[in-house]
Amino acid sequence: RLVIQILEHLSELLTSLLWPLKDTGVGKSSIVWRFVEDSFDPNINPTIGASFMTKTVQYQNELHKFLIWDTAGQERFRALAPMYYRGSAAAIIVYDITKEETFSTLKNWVRELRQHGPPNIVVAIAGNKCDLIDVREVMERDAKDYADSIHAIFVETSAKNAININELFIEISRRIPSAD
Ligand code: GDP
């Protein structure tokens, strides 16, 4: 019995160590690129991913300035992630609607943020690649129910076809209390 318990602990430990390795390619950099530059590069350079970008948008007569850290690549080194989200007002967690495992992995990031992130961080979940409905693996309803259960913003997006990208950021800025 003890051996089984030890094995269970070991496999849990292994899973939690390995999950950050699995979630590249969901479209994080492409979403930021679409939002900031309004363009899509199918051969987006992975190094773009480790970047910081800003964009200011006018919404309801107010200017909203977004300071965006794209942590692509960094999730390989999960220990570095807190550097990015510690001072953040919001986090967008992206999964790929055509890959079920990216939706399971997302739940780990939510847990991580809730445990170690700023207490009032706004969490948004984006189900990206919604242009690929023919090969969909994650039902929109399931993702929406999950997002509701954790009070997160939820949208399905397509960085490729520019679907819901601006809406995602506008909804985030609506939820962030203004500085004044
Ligand atoms: P990241 O590793 O999460 O930053 O993902 P990338 O932005 O590098 O994108 C990974 C791959 O998915 C690239 O080949 C993109 O062209 C592709 N991709 C990103 N967004 C979309 C999308 O909305 N639709 C489709 N069909 N492909 C996308």
Coordinates of N, CA, C and O and ligand atoms in Angstrom, one line a residue:
R1 N 0.8 -1.2 0.0 CA 0.0 0.0 0.0 C 0.9 1.3 0.0 O 0.6 2.2 -0.7
L2 N 1.9 1.2 0.8 CA 2.8 2.4 0.9 C 3.5 2.6 -0.5 O 3.6 3.7 -0.9
V3 N 3.9 1.4 -1.1 CA 4.5 1.5 -2.4 C 3.6 2.2 -3.4 O 4.0 3.1 -4.2
I4 N 2.3 1.8 -3.4 CA 1.4 2.4 -4.3 C 1.3 3.9 -4.1 O 1.3 4.7 -5.0
Q5 N 1.2 4.3 -2.8 CA 1.1 5.7 -2.4 C 2.3 6.5 -3.0 O 2.2 7.5 -3.5
I6 N 3.5 5.9 -2.7 CA 4.7 6.5 -3.2 C 4.7 6.7 -4.7 O 5.0 7.7 -5.3
L7 N 4.2 5.6 -5.4 CA 4.1 5.7 -6.9 C 3.2 6.7 -7.3 O 3.4 7.5 -8.3
E8 N 2.0 6.8 -6.6 CA 1.0 7.8 -7.0 C 1.6 9.2 -6.8 O 1.5 10.1 -7.7
H9 N 2.3 9.5 -5.7 CA 2.9 10.8 -5.5 C 4.0 11.1 -6.6 O 4.0 12.2 -7.1
L10 N 4.7 10.1 -6.9 CA 5.8 10.3 -7.9 C 5.1 10.6 -9.3 O 5.6 11.5 -10.0
S11 N 4.0 10.0 -9.6 CA 3.4 10.2 -10.9 C 2.8 11.6 -10.9 O 2.8 12.3 -11.9
E12 N 2.2 12.0 -9.8 CA 1.7 13.4 -9.7 C 2.8 14.4 -9.9 O 2.6 15.4 -10.6
L13 N 3.9 14.1 -9.2 CA 5.0 15.1 -9.2 C 5.5 15.2 -10.7 O 5.8 16.3 -11.2
L14 N 5.6 14.1 -11.3 CA 6.1 14.0 -12.7 C 5.2 14.8 -13.6 O 5.6 15.6 -14.5
T15 N 3.8 14.6 -13.5 CA 2.9 15.3 -14.3 C 3.0 16.8 -14.1 O 3.0 17.6 -15.0
S16 N 3.1 17.2 -12.8 CA 3.2 18.6 -12.6 C 4.5 19.2 -13.1 O 4.5 20.4 -13.4
L17 N 5.5 18.4 -13.1 CA 6.8 19.0 -13.7 C 6.7 19.1 -15.2 O 7.3 19.9 -15.8
L18 N 6.0 18.1 -15.8 CA 6.0 18.1 -17.2 C 5.0 19.0 -17.9 O 5.1 19.3 -19.1
W19 N 3.9 19.3 -17.2 CA 2.8 20.0 -18.0 C 3.2 21.3 -18.7 O 2.7 21.6 -19.7
P20 N 4.2 22.1 -18.1 CA 4.5 23.3 -18.9 C 5.2 23.0 -20.2 O 5.3 23.9 -21.0
L21 N 5.7 21.8 -20.4 CA 6.4 21.5 -21.6 C 5.4 21.3 -22.8 O 5.8 21.4 -24.0
K22 N 4.1 21.1 -22.5 CA 3.2 20.7 -23.5 C 2.4 21.8 -24.2 O 1.8 21.5 -25.2
D23 N 2.4 23.0 -23.7 CA 1.4 23.9 -24.2 C 1.9 25.0 -25.1 O 1.5 26.1 -25.1
T24 N 2.9 24.7 -25.9 CA 3.3 25.7 -26.9 C 2.5 25.4 -28.2 O 2.0 24.3 -28.3
G25 N 2.4 26.3 -29.0 CA 1.8 26.1 -30.3 C 0.3 26.4 -30.3 O -0.4 26.1 -31.3
V26 N -0.3 26.9 -29.2 CA -1.7 27.2 -29.1 C -2.1 28.5 -29.8 O -3.2 28.7 -30.1
G27 N -1.1 29.3 -30.0 CA -1.3 30.6 -30.7 C -1.1 31.9 -29.8 O -1.7 32.9 -30.2
K28 N -0.4 31.8 -28.7 CA -0.3 32.9 -27.9 C 0.4 34.1 -28.6 O -0.1 35.2 -28.6
S29 N 1.5 33.8 -29.2 CA 2.2 34.9 -29.9 C 1.4 35.5 -31.1 O 1.3 36.7 -31.3
S30 N 0.6 34.6 -31.7 CA -0.2 35.0 -32.9 C -1.3 35.9 -32.4 O -1.7 36.9 -33.1
I31 N -1.9 35.6 -31.2 CA -2.9 36.5 -30.7 C -2.4 37.9 -30.3 O -3.0 38.9 -30.7
V32 N -1.2 37.9 -29.7 CA -0.6 39.2 -29.4 C -0.3 40.0 -30.7 O -0.5 41.2 -30.8
W33 N 0.3 39.3 -31.6 CA 0.6 39.9 -32.9 C -0.6 40.5 -33.6 O -0.5 41.6 -34.2
R34 N -1.7 39.7 -33.6 CA -2.9 40.2 -34.3 C -3.4 41.4 -33.6 O -3.8 42.4 -34.2
F35 N -3.4 41.4 -32.2 CA -3.9 42.5 -31.5 C -3.0 43.8 -31.7 O -3.5 44.9 -32.0
V36 N -1.7 43.6 -31.6 CA -0.8 44.7 -31.7 C -0.6 45.3 -33.1 O -0.6 46.4 -33.4
E37 N -0.4 44.3 -34.0 CA -0.1 44.7 -35.4 C -1.2 44.5 -36.4 O -1.1 44.8 -37.6
D38 N -2.2 43.9 -36.0 CA -3.3 43.5 -36.8 C -2.9 42.7 -38.0 O -3.3 42.9 -39.2
S39 N -2.0 41.7 -37.8 CA -1.6 40.9 -38.9 C -1.3 39.5 -38.4 O -1.3 39.2 -37.2
F40 N -1.2 38.5 -39.3 CA -1.0 37.1 -39.0 C 0.2 36.6 -39.8 O 0.2 36.7 -41.0
D41 N 1.1 36.0 -39.1 CA 2.3 35.4 -39.8 C 2.3 33.9 -39.5 O 2.6 33.5 -38.4
P42 N 2.0 33.1 -40.5 CA 1.9 31.6 -40.2 C 3.2 31.1 -39.8 O 3.3 30.0 -39.2
N43 N 4.3 31.8 -40.1 CA 5.6 31.3 -39.7 C 6.2 32.1 -38.6 O 7.4 32.5 -38.6
I44 N 5.4 32.5 -37.7 CA 5.8 33.4 -36.7 C 7.0 32.9 -36.0 O 7.2 31.7 -35.7
N45 N 8.0 33.8 -35.8 CA 9.3 33.4 -35.2 C 9.1 33.1 -33.7 O 8.7 34.0 -33.0
P46 N 9.5 31.9 -33.3 CA 9.3 31.6 -31.9 C 9.9 32.6 -30.9 O 9.5 32.8 -29.8
T47 N 11.0 33.2 -31.4 CA 11.7 34.2 -30.5 C 10.9 35.4 -30.2 O 11.0 36.1 -29.2
I48 N 10.0 35.7 -31.2 CA 9.0 36.8 -31.0 C 8.3 36.6 -29.6 O 8.0 37.5 -28.9
G49 N 8.1 35.3 -29.4 CA 7.4 34.9 -28.2 C 7.9 35.5 -26.9 O 7.1 35.8 -26.0
A50 N 9.2 35.6 -26.7 CA 9.7 36.0 -25.4 C 9.7 37.5 -25.3 O 10.7 38.1 -24.9
S51 N 8.6 38.1 -25.8 CA 8.7 39.6 -25.9 C 7.7 40.3 -25.1 O 6.8 39.8 -24.5
F52 N 7.9 41.6 -25.2 CA 7.1 42.6 -24.5 C 6.5 43.5 -25.5 O 7.3 44.1 -26.3
M53 N 5.2 43.8 -25.5 CA 4.7 44.7 -26.5 C 3.7 45.6 -25.8 O 3.1 45.2 -24.8
T54 N 3.5 46.8 -26.4 CA 2.4 47.6 -25.9 C 1.5 48.0 -27.0 O 1.8 48.1 -28.1
K55 N 0.3 48.3 -26.5 CA -0.7 48.8 -27.5 C -1.7 49.7 -26.7 O -2.2 49.3 -25.6
T56 N -2.1 50.8 -27.3 CA -3.1 51.7 -26.7 C -4.3 51.7 -27.5 O -4.2 51.8 -28.8
V57 N -5.4 51.4 -26.9 CA -6.7 51.5 -27.7 C -7.7 52.5 -27.0 O -7.6 52.6 -25.8
Q58 N -8.5 53.1 -27.8 CA -9.5 54.0 -27.3 C -10.8 53.2 -27.1 O -11.2 52.5 -28.1
Y59 N -11.4 53.2 -26.0 CA -12.6 52.5 -25.7 C -13.5 53.3 -24.8 O -13.1 53.7 -23.8
Q60 N -14.7 53.6 -25.3 CA -15.6 54.5 -24.6 C -14.9 55.8 -24.1 O -15.0 56.1 -22.9
N61 N -14.3 56.5 -25.0 CA -13.7 57.8 -24.7 C -12.5 57.7 -23.7 O -12.1 58.7 -23.2
E62 N -12.1 56.5 -23.4 CA -10.9 56.4 -22.5 C -9.8 55.7 -23.3 O -10.0 54.8 -24.1
L63 N -8.6 56.1 -23.0 CA -7.4 55.4 -23.6 C -7.0 54.2 -22.6 O -6.9 54.4 -21.4
H64 N -6.8 53.1 -23.2 CA -6.4 51.9 -22.4 C -5.0 51.5 -23.0 O -4.9 51.1 -24.1
K65 N -4.1 51.5 -22.1 CA -2.7 51.1 -22.5 C -2.4 49.7 -22.0 O -2.5 49.4 -20.8
F66 N -2.2 48.8 -23.0 CA -1.9 47.4 -22.6 C -0.4 47.2 -22.6 O 0.3 47.5 -23.6
L67 N 0.2 46.6 -21.6 CA 1.6 46.2 -21.5 C 1.5 44.7 -21.5 O 1.1 44.1 -20.5
I68 N 2.0 44.1 -22.6 CA 1.8 42.7 -22.8 C 3.1 41.9 -22.7 O 4.0 42.1 -23.5
W69 N 3.1 40.9 -21.8 CA 4.3 40.0 -21.8 C 3.8 38.7 -22.5 O 2.8 38.1 -22.0
D70 N 4.5 38.3 -23.5 CA 4.2 37.0 -24.2 C 5.2 36.0 -23.6 O 6.4 36.1 -23.9
T71 N 4.7 35.1 -22.9 CA 5.7 34.2 -22.1 C 6.0 33.0 -22.9 O 6.5 32.0 -22.4
A72 N 5.7 32.9 -24.2 CA 6.0 31.7 -25.0 C 7.5 31.3 -24.8 O 8.4 32.1 -24.8
G73 N 7.7 30.0 -24.7 CA 9.0 29.5 -24.4 C 9.3 29.5 -22.9 O 9.8 28.5 -22.4
Q74 N 9.0 30.5 -22.2 CA 9.3 30.6 -20.8 C 8.6 29.5 -20.0 O 9.0 29.1 -19.0
E75 N 7.4 29.0 -20.6 CA 6.7 28.0 -19.8 C 7.5 26.8 -19.6 O 7.2 25.9 -18.7
R76 N 8.5 26.6 -20.4 CA 9.4 25.5 -20.3 C 10.0 25.5 -18.9 O 10.4 24.6 -18.3
F77 N 10.2 26.8 -18.5 CA 10.9 27.0 -17.2 C 9.8 27.6 -16.2 O 9.7 28.8 -16.0
R78 N 9.0 26.7 -15.7 CA 7.8 27.2 -15.0 C 8.2 28.1 -13.9 O 7.4 29.0 -13.6
A79 N 9.3 27.9 -13.3 CA 9.8 28.8 -12.2 C 9.9 30.2 -12.6 O 9.8 31.1 -11.7
L80 N 10.0 30.5 -13.9 CA 10.1 31.9 -14.3 C 8.8 32.6 -14.4 O 8.7 33.8 -14.4
A81 N 7.7 31.8 -14.6 CA 6.4 32.4 -14.9 C 6.0 33.5 -13.8 O 5.5 34.5 -14.3
P82 N 6.2 33.2 -12.5 CA 5.8 34.3 -11.6 C 6.4 35.6 -11.8 O 5.8 36.7 -11.6
M83 N 7.6 35.7 -12.5 CA 8.2 37.0 -12.8 C 7.2 37.8 -13.7 O 7.2 39.0 -13.6
Y84 N 6.5 37.1 -14.6 CA 5.6 37.8 -15.5 C 4.3 38.1 -14.9 O 3.7 39.2 -15.1
Y85 N 3.7 37.1 -14.1 CA 2.3 37.4 -13.7 C 2.2 38.1 -12.4 O 1.2 38.6 -12.0
R86 N 3.4 38.2 -11.6 CA 3.3 38.8 -10.3 C 2.7 40.2 -10.3 O 1.9 40.6 -9.5
G87 N 3.2 41.1 -11.2 CA 2.7 42.5 -11.2 C 1.7 42.7 -12.3 O 1.4 43.8 -12.6
S88 N 1.0 41.6 -12.7 CA 0.1 41.8 -13.8 C -1.4 42.0 -13.3 O -1.8 41.4 -12.3
A89 N -2.1 42.8 -14.1 CA -3.5 43.0 -13.8 C -4.4 41.9 -14.4 O -5.5 41.6 -13.9
A90 N -3.9 41.3 -15.4 CA -4.7 40.2 -16.1 C -3.8 39.2 -16.7 O -2.7 39.5 -17.1
A91 N -4.4 38.0 -16.9 CA -3.6 37.0 -17.6 C -4.6 36.3 -18.6 O -5.7 36.0 -18.3
I92 N -4.1 36.1 -19.8 CA -4.9 35.4 -20.8 C -4.3 34.0 -20.9 O -3.1 33.8 -21.2
I93 N -5.1 33.0 -20.6 CA -4.6 31.6 -20.8 C -5.2 31.0 -22.0 O -6.4 31.1 -22.2
V94 N -4.3 30.6 -22.9 CA -4.8 30.2 -24.3 C -4.7 28.7 -24.4 O -3.7 28.1 -24.0
Y95 N -5.8 28.1 -25.0 CA -5.7 26.7 -25.4 C -6.1 26.6 -26.9 O -6.6 27.6 -27.5
D96 N -5.9 25.5 -27.5 CA -6.2 25.3 -28.9 C -7.4 24.4 -29.0 O -7.4 23.3 -28.5
I97 N -8.5 24.9 -29.6 CA -9.8 24.2 -29.6 C -9.6 22.8 -30.4 O -10.5 22.0 -30.2
T98 N -8.5 22.7 -31.1 CA -8.4 21.4 -31.8 C -7.5 20.4 -31.1 O -7.2 19.3 -31.6
K99 N -7.1 20.8 -29.9 CA -6.3 19.8 -29.1 C -6.7 19.8 -27.6 O -6.4 20.6 -26.8
E100 N -7.5 18.7 -27.3 CA -8.0 18.5 -26.0 C -7.0 18.7 -24.9 O -7.3 19.3 -23.9
E101 N -5.8 18.1 -25.1 CA -4.8 18.2 -24.0 C -4.4 19.6 -23.6 O -4.0 19.8 -22.5
T102 N -4.5 20.5 -24.6 CA -4.2 21.9 -24.2 C -5.2 22.5 -23.3 O -4.9 23.4 -22.5
F103 N -6.5 22.0 -23.4 CA -7.5 22.5 -22.5 C -7.3 21.9 -21.1 O -7.5 22.6 -20.1
S104 N -6.8 20.6 -21.0 CA -6.5 20.1 -19.7 C -5.3 20.8 -19.0 O -5.4 21.1 -17.8
T105 N -4.3 21.1 -19.8 CA -3.2 21.8 -19.3 C -3.5 23.2 -18.8 O -3.0 23.6 -17.8
L106 N -4.5 23.8 -19.5 CA -4.9 25.1 -19.0 C -5.4 25.2 -17.6 O -5.1 26.1 -16.9
K107 N -6.0 24.1 -17.2 CA -6.5 24.1 -15.8 C -5.4 24.1 -14.8 O -5.5 24.7 -13.7
N108 N -4.2 23.6 -15.2 CA -3.0 23.7 -14.3 C -2.6 25.2 -14.2 O -2.2 25.6 -13.1
W109 N -2.6 25.9 -15.3 CA -2.2 27.3 -15.2 C -3.2 28.1 -14.4 O -2.7 29.0 -13.7
V110 N -4.4 27.8 -14.5 CA -5.4 28.5 -13.7 C -5.1 28.3 -12.2 O -5.1 29.2 -11.4
R111 N -4.9 27.0 -11.8 CA -4.5 26.7 -10.5 C -3.3 27.4 -10.0 O -3.2 28.0 -8.9
E112 N -2.3 27.4 -10.8 CA -1.0 28.1 -10.6 C -1.2 29.6 -10.3 O -0.7 30.1 -9.3
L113 N -2.0 30.2 -11.2 CA -2.3 31.6 -11.0 C -3.1 31.9 -9.7 O -2.8 32.9 -9.0
R114 N -4.1 31.1 -9.5 CA -4.9 31.3 -8.3 C -4.0 31.1 -7.0 O -4.2 31.9 -6.0
Q115 N -3.1 30.2 -7.0 CA -2.3 30.0 -5.9 C -1.1 31.0 -5.7 O -0.9 31.4 -4.6
H116 N -0.5 31.4 -6.8 CA 0.7 32.2 -6.7 C 0.6 33.6 -7.3 O 1.5 34.4 -7.2
G117 N -0.5 33.8 -8.1 CA -0.6 35.1 -8.8 C -1.2 36.2 -7.8 O -1.6 35.9 -6.7
P118 N -1.3 37.4 -8.3 CA -1.9 38.5 -7.5 C -3.3 38.1 -7.2 O -4.0 37.6 -8.1
P119 N -3.8 38.4 -6.0 CA -5.2 38.0 -5.6 C -6.3 38.4 -6.5 O -7.2 37.7 -6.8
N120 N -6.2 39.7 -7.1 CA -7.3 40.2 -7.9 C -7.0 40.1 -9.4 O -7.7 40.7 -10.2
I121 N -6.1 39.2 -9.8 CA -5.8 39.1 -11.2 C -7.0 38.7 -12.0 O -7.7 37.8 -11.6
V122 N -7.2 39.4 -13.1 CA -8.3 39.1 -14.0 C -7.9 37.9 -14.9 O -6.8 38.0 -15.6
V123 N -8.6 36.9 -14.9 CA -8.2 35.7 -15.8 C -9.2 35.6 -17.0 O -10.4 35.7 -16.9
A124 N -8.5 35.5 -18.1 CA -9.3 35.3 -19.4 C -8.9 34.0 -20.0 O -7.7 33.7 -20.1
I125 N -9.8 33.3 -20.5 CA -9.5 32.0 -21.2 C -9.8 32.2 -22.7 O -11.0 32.7 -23.0
A126 N -8.9 31.9 -23.6 CA -9.1 32.1 -25.0 C -9.0 30.7 -25.6 O -7.9 30.1 -25.6
G127 N -10.0 30.2 -26.3 CA -10.0 29.0 -27.1 C -9.6 29.4 -28.5 O -10.5 29.8 -29.3
N128 N -8.3 29.3 -28.8 CA -7.9 29.8 -30.1 C -8.0 28.8 -31.2 O -8.2 27.6 -31.0
K129 N -7.9 29.3 -32.4 CA -8.0 28.5 -33.7 C -9.4 28.1 -34.0 O -9.7 27.0 -34.5
C130 N -10.3 29.0 -33.6 CA -11.8 28.7 -33.8 C -12.1 28.7 -35.3 O -13.2 28.4 -35.7
D131 N -11.2 29.0 -36.2 CA -11.4 28.9 -37.6 C -11.3 27.4 -38.0 O -11.8 27.0 -39.1
L132 N -10.8 26.6 -37.2 CA -10.6 25.1 -37.5 C -11.7 24.3 -36.9 O -11.4 23.3 -36.3
I133 N -13.0 24.7 -37.1 CA -14.1 24.0 -36.4 C -14.2 22.5 -36.9 O -14.7 21.7 -36.2
D134 N -13.7 22.2 -38.1 CA -13.8 20.8 -38.6 C -13.0 19.8 -37.8 O -13.4 18.7 -37.8
V135 N -12.0 20.3 -37.2 CA -11.2 19.4 -36.4 C -11.2 19.8 -34.9 O -10.3 19.5 -34.1
R136 N -12.3 20.4 -34.5 CA -12.5 20.8 -33.1 C -12.5 19.6 -32.2 O -13.1 18.5 -32.5
E137 N -11.8 19.7 -31.0 CA -11.8 18.6 -30.0 C -12.5 19.1 -28.7 O -12.9 18.3 -27.9
V138 N -12.5 20.5 -28.5 CA -13.0 21.0 -27.2 C -14.3 21.7 -27.5 O -14.3 22.6 -28.4
M139 N -15.4 21.3 -26.9 CA -16.7 21.9 -27.1 C -16.7 23.3 -26.5 O -16.3 23.5 -25.3
E140 N -17.3 24.2 -27.2 CA -17.4 25.6 -26.7 C -18.1 25.7 -25.3 O -17.7 26.3 -24.4
R141 N -19.2 24.9 -25.3 CA -20.0 24.8 -24.1 C -19.2 24.4 -22.8 O -19.3 25.0 -21.8
D142 N -18.4 23.4 -23.0 CA -17.6 22.8 -21.9 C -16.6 23.9 -21.4 O -16.5 24.1 -20.2
A143 N -16.0 24.6 -22.3 CA -15.0 25.6 -22.0 C -15.7 26.8 -21.3 O -15.2 27.3 -20.3
K144 N -16.8 27.1 -21.8 CA -17.6 28.3 -21.2 C -18.0 27.9 -19.8 O -17.9 28.8 -18.9
D145 N -18.5 26.7 -19.6 CA -19.0 26.3 -18.3 C -17.8 26.3 -17.3 O -17.9 26.8 -16.2
Y146 N -16.6 25.8 -17.8 CA -15.5 25.9 -16.9 C -15.1 27.3 -16.5 O -14.8 27.6 -15.4
A147 N -15.0 28.2 -17.6 CA -14.6 29.6 -17.3 C -15.6 30.2 -16.4 O -15.2 30.9 -15.4
D148 N -16.9 30.0 -16.5 CA -17.9 30.6 -15.6 C -17.6 30.1 -14.2 O -17.7 30.8 -13.2
S149 N -17.3 28.8 -14.1 CA -17.1 28.2 -12.7 C -15.9 28.9 -12.0 O -15.8 28.9 -10.8
I150 N -15.0 29.5 -12.7 CA -13.9 30.1 -12.1 C -13.9 31.7 -12.3 O -12.9 32.4 -12.0
H151 N -15.1 32.1 -12.7 CA -15.3 33.6 -12.9 C -14.3 34.2 -13.9 O -13.8 35.3 -13.7
A152 N -14.0 33.5 -14.9 CA -13.0 34.0 -15.9 C -13.8 34.4 -17.2 O -14.9 34.0 -17.5
I153 N -13.1 35.4 -17.8 CA -13.7 35.8 -19.2 C -13.4 34.6 -20.1 O -12.4 33.9 -20.0
F154 N -14.4 34.4 -21.0 CA -14.1 33.4 -22.0 C -14.5 33.8 -23.4 O -15.6 34.4 -23.6
V155 N -13.6 33.6 -24.4 CA -14.0 33.7 -25.8 C -13.3 32.7 -26.6 O -12.2 32.3 -26.2
E156 N -13.9 32.3 -27.7 CA -13.1 31.6 -28.7 C -12.6 32.6 -29.7 O -13.3 33.5 -30.1
T157 N -11.3 32.4 -30.1 CA -10.7 33.4 -30.9 C -10.0 32.7 -32.1 O -9.8 31.5 -32.2
S158 N -9.8 33.6 -33.1 CA -8.9 33.1 -34.2 C -8.0 34.2 -34.5 O -8.4 35.3 -35.0
A159 N -6.7 34.0 -34.2 CA -5.7 35.0 -34.5 C -5.6 35.1 -36.1 O -5.3 36.1 -36.6
K160 N -5.8 33.9 -36.7 CA -5.6 33.9 -38.2 C -6.7 34.7 -38.8 O -6.4 35.5 -39.7
N161 N -8.0 34.5 -38.5 CA -9.0 35.3 -39.1 C -9.5 36.5 -38.4 O -10.6 37.0 -38.7
A162 N -8.7 36.9 -37.4 CA -9.1 38.1 -36.6 C -10.5 38.0 -36.0 O -11.3 38.9 -36.1
I163 N -10.8 36.9 -35.3 CA -12.1 36.8 -34.7 C -11.9 36.9 -33.2 O -11.1 36.2 -32.5
N164 N -12.6 37.9 -32.6 CA -12.7 38.1 -31.1 C -11.4 38.5 -30.5 O -11.3 38.5 -29.2
I165 N -10.4 38.9 -31.2 CA -9.1 39.3 -30.6 C -9.3 40.7 -29.9 O -9.0 40.8 -28.7
N166 N -9.8 41.7 -30.6 CA -10.0 43.0 -29.9 C -11.0 42.9 -28.8 O -10.9 43.5 -27.7
E167 N -12.1 42.1 -29.1 CA -13.1 41.9 -28.0 C -12.5 41.3 -26.7 O -12.9 41.7 -25.6
L168 N -11.6 40.4 -26.9 CA -10.9 39.8 -25.7 C -10.2 40.9 -24.9 O -10.4 41.0 -23.7
F169 N -9.5 41.7 -25.5 CA -8.7 42.7 -24.8 C -9.6 43.8 -24.2 O -9.4 44.3 -23.1
I170 N -10.7 44.1 -25.0 CA -11.6 45.2 -24.5 C -12.3 44.6 -23.2 O -12.5 45.3 -22.2
E171 N -12.7 43.4 -23.3 CA -13.4 42.8 -22.1 C -12.5 42.8 -20.9 O -12.9 43.0 -19.8
I172 N -11.2 42.5 -21.1 CA -10.2 42.5 -20.0 C -10.2 43.9 -19.5 O -10.2 44.1 -18.2
S173 N -10.1 44.9 -20.3 CA -9.9 46.3 -19.8 C -11.2 46.7 -19.1 O -11.1 47.5 -18.1
R174 N -12.3 46.2 -19.5 CA -13.6 46.5 -18.7 C -13.5 46.0 -17.3 O -14.1 46.6 -16.4
R175 N -12.8 44.8 -17.1 CA -12.8 44.2 -15.8 C -11.8 44.7 -14.9 O -11.8 44.4 -13.7
I176 N -10.8 45.4 -15.5 CA -9.7 45.9 -14.6 C -10.1 47.2 -14.0 O -10.4 48.1 -14.8
P177 N -10.1 47.3 -12.7 CA -10.4 48.6 -12.1 C -9.5 49.7 -12.6 O -8.3 49.4 -12.7
S178 N -10.0 50.9 -12.9 CA -9.1 51.9 -13.4 C -8.2 52.5 -12.3 O -8.5 52.4 -11.1
A179 N -7.1 53.0 -12.7 CA -6.0 53.4 -11.7 C -6.5 54.6 -10.8 O -6.0 54.7 -9.7
D180 N -7.4 55.4 -11.4 CA -7.8 56.6 -10.6 C -9.1 56.4 -9.8 O -9.7 55.4 -9.9
Ligands
GDP1 P1 2.5 29.9 -29.3 O1 3.6 28.9 -29.2 O2 1.4 29.6 -28.3 O3 2.9 31.4 -29.1 O4 1.8 29.8 -30.7 P2 2.2 30.5 -32.1 O5 1.5 31.9 -32.1 O6 3.6 30.4 -32.4 O7 1.3 29.7 -33.1 C1 1.6 28.3 -33.3 C2 1.1 27.8 -34.6 O8 -0.4 27.9 -34.7 C3 1.6 28.7 -35.8 O9 1.8 27.8 -36.9 C4 0.4 29.6 -36.1 O10 0.5 30.0 -37.5 C5 -0.8 28.7 -35.8 N1 -1.9 29.6 -35.4 C6 -1.9 30.5 -34.4 N2 -3.1 31.0 -34.3 C7 -4.0 30.4 -35.2 C8 -5.3 30.5 -35.5 O11 -6.1 31.3 -35.0 N3 -5.8 29.6 -36.5 C9 -5.0 28.7 -37.1 N4 -5.5 27.9 -38.0 N5 -3.7 28.6 -36.8 C10 -3.2 29.5 -35.9

